[in-house]
Coordinates of C-alpha atoms in Angstrom, one line a residue:
X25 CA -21.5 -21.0 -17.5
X26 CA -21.5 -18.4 -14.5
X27 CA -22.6 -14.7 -15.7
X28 CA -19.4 -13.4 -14.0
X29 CA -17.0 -16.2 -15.7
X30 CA -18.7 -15.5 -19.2
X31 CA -18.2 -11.7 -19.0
X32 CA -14.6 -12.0 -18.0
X33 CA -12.0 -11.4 -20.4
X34 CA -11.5 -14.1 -23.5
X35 CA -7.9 -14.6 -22.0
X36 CA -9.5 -15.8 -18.4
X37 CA -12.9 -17.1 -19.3
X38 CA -11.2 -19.4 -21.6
X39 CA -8.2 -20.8 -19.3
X40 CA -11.2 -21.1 -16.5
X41 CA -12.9 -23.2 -18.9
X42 CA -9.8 -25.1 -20.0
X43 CA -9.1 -25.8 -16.1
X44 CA -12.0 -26.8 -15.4
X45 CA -12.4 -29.7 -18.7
X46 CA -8.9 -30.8 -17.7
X47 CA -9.5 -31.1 -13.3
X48 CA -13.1 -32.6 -13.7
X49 CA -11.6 -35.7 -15.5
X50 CA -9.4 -36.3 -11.8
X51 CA -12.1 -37.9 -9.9
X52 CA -10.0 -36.6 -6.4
X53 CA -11.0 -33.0 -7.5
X54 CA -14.1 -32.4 -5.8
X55 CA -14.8 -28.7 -7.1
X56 CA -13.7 -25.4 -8.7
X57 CA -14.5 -22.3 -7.4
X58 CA -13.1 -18.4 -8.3
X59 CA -12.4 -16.0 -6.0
X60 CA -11.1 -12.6 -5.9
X61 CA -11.8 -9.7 -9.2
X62 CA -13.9 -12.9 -11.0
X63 CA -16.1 -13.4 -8.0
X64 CA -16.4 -9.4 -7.3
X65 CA -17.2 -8.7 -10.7
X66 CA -14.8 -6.4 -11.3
X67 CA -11.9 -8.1 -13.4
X68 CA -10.8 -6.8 -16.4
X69 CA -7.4 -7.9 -19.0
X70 CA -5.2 -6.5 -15.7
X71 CA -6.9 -8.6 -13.5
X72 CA -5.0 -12.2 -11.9
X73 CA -7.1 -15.4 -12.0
X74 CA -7.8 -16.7 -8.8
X75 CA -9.0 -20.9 -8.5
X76 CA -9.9 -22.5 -5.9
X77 CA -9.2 -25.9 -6.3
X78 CA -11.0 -28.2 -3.6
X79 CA -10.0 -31.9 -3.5
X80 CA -10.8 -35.0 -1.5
X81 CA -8.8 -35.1 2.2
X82 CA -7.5 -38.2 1.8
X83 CA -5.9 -37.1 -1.8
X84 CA -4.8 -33.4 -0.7
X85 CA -1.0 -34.3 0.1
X86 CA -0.5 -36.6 -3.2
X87 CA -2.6 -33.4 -5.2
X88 CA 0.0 -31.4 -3.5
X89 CA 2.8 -33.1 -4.7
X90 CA 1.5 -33.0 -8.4
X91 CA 0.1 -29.7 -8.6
X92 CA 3.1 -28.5 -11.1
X93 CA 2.2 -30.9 -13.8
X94 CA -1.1 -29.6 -13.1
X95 CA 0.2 -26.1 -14.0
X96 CA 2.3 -27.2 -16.6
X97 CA 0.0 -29.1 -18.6
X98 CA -2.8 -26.1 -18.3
X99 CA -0.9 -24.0 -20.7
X100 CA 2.9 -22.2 -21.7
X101 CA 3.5 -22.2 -18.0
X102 CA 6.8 -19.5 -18.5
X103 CA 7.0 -19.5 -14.2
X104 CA 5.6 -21.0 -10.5
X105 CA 6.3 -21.1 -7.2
X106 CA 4.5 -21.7 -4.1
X107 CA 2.7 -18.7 -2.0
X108 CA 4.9 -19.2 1.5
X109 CA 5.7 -15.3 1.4
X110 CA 2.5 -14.1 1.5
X111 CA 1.3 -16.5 3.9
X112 CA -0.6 -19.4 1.5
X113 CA 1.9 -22.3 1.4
X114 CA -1.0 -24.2 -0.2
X115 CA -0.9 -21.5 -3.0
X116 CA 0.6 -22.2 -6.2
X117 CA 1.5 -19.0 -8.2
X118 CA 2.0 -19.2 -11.7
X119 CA 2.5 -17.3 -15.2
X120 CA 1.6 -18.3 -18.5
X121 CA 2.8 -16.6 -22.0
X122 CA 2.4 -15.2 -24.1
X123 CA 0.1 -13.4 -24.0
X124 CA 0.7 -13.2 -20.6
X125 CA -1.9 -14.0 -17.7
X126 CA -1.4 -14.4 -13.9
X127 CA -3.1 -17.1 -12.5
X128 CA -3.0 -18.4 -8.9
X129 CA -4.1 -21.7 -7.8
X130 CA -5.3 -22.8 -4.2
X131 CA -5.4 -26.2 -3.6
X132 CA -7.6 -27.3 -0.4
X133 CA -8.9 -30.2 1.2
X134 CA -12.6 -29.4 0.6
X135 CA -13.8 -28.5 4.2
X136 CA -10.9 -26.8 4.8
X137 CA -12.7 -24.4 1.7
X138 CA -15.2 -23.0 3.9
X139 CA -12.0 -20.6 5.7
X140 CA -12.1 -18.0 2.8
X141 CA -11.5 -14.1 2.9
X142 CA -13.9 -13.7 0.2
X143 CA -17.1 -15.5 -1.5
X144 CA -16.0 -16.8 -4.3
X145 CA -18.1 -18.2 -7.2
X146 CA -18.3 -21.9 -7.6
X147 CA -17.5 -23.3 -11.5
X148 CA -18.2 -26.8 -11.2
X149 CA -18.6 -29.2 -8.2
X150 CA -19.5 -32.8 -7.7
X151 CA -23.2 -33.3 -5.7
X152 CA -22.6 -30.1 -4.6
X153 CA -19.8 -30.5 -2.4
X154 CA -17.8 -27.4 -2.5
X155 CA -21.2 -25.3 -1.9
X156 CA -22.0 -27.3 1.5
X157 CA -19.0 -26.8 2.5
X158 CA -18.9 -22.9 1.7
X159 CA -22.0 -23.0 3.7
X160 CA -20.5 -24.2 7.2
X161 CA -19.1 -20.6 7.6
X162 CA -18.7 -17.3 6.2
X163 CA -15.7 -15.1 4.8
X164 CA -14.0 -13.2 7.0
X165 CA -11.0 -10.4 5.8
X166 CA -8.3 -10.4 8.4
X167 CA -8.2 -7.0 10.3
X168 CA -6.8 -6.0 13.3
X169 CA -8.4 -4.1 16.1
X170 CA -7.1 -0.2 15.7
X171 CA -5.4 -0.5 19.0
X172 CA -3.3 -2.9 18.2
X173 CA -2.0 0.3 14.9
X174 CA -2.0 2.4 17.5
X175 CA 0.6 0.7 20.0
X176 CA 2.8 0.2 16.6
X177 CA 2.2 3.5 14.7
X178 CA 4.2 6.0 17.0
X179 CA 7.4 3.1 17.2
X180 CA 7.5 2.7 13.9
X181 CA 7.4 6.6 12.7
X182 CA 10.3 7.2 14.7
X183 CA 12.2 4.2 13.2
X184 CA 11.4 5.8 9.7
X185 CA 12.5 9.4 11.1
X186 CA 15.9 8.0 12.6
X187 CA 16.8 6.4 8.9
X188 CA 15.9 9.9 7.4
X189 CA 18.2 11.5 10.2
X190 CA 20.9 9.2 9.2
X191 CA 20.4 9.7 5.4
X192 CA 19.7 6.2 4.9
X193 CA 17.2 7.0 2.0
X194 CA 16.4 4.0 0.7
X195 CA 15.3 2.6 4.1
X196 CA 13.6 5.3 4.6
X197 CA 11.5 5.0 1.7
X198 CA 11.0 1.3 2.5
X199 CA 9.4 2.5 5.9
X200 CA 7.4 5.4 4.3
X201 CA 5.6 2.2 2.1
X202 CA 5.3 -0.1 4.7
X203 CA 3.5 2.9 6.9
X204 CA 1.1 3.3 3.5
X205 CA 0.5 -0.4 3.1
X206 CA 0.3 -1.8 6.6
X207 CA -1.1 1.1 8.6
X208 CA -2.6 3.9 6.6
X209 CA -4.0 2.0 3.9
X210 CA -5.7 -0.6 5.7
X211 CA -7.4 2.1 8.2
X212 CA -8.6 4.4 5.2
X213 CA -10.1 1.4 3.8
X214 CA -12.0 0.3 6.3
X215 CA -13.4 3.6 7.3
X216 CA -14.8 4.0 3.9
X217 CA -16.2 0.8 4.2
X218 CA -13.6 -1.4 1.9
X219 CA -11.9 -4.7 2.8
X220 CA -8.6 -3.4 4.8
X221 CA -6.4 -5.1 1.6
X222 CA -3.3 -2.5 2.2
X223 CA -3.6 0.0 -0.2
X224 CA -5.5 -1.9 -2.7
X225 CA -7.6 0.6 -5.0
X226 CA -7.2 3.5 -2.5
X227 CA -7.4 5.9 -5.5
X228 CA -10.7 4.7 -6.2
X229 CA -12.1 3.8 -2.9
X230 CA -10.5 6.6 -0.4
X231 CA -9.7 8.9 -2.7
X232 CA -9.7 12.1 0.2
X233 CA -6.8 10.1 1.8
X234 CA -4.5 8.6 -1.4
X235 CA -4.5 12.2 -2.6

């Protein structure tokens, strides 16, 4: 077992393991891989579980198709639904209870694996598969050149002003947020050396700026 996967939290180390007996019997499963607070080594009982489920191209559509029974038959699946608001339609979002654990599931064709945001820790693989294909590229974070925050910033702070003008609170709070998450966060990070993930663990990792 993986250091990081055996120091996780009962609650995640032993769904992981659970996954992982129940996928490797599916001979179109080609790995298991975790990204995310497993692979950073920094999860703890708050923490989501992130899988990365790599499959055979030819079987990626039917795998597709089923991946709800997969859910559902992984635990007391209470909720799921697929990741098309954050982007991830191949994403498969799911909660389990009780106790309660958050567990997200991307299903891949296995060389489309190697386009990742982060390096995540491989479970189990057949011959080695998922790790050859991790090793065609490397994980890149999305972030956008500062330019392109500064031709936005200045629009979108008098957007946030004219609401408050108008007494349209609630808006105005919206905009405040999305400022913090899309603009300020995301710079802060980045200058103190983080991955630009919003406003993800400012307190911690900006702290000058969140205060």
């Amino acid at each position: 077992m993986d250091v990081r996967l055996a120091a996780a939290p009962s609650l995640h180390r032993d769904f992981a393991v659970a996954t992982i007996e129940l996928l490797t019997k599916d001979p179109r499963v080609v790995g298991i891989a975790a990204a995310g607070s497993l692979a950073g080594g920094t999860m703890d009982e708050f923490s989501d579980l992130d899988l990365v489920i790599a499959v055979e191209p030819a079987s990626h559509a039917e795998i597709t198709a089923e991946r709800q029974q997969f859910a559902e038959a992984l635990g007391p699946l209470l909720t799921c639904f697929t990741g098309e608001h954050v982007g991830e339609p191949r994403l498969l979002i799911a909660l389990y209870g009780p106790p309660l654990l958050h567990v997200d599931f991307k299903f891949v064709a296995v060389a489309d694996a190697a386009e990742r945001v982060d390096e995540p820790v491989v479970l189990w693989e057949r011959d080695g598969r998922l790790t050859a294909a991790y090793a065609t590229d490397v994980a890149r974070y999305p972030h956008r050149e500062d330019q392109w925050y500064e031709d936005r910033f200045w629009g979108w702070v008098h957007y946030t002003a004219s609401k408050i003008g108008r007494g349209e609170l609630y808006d105005a709070h919206a905009a405040l947020n999305f400022l913090r998450t899309v603009v300020i966060g995301p710079l802060a990070l980045a200058a103190a050396g983080h991955q630009p993930a919003g406003v993800r663990r400012i307190e911690t990792r900006a702290p000058d700026v969140a205060a």
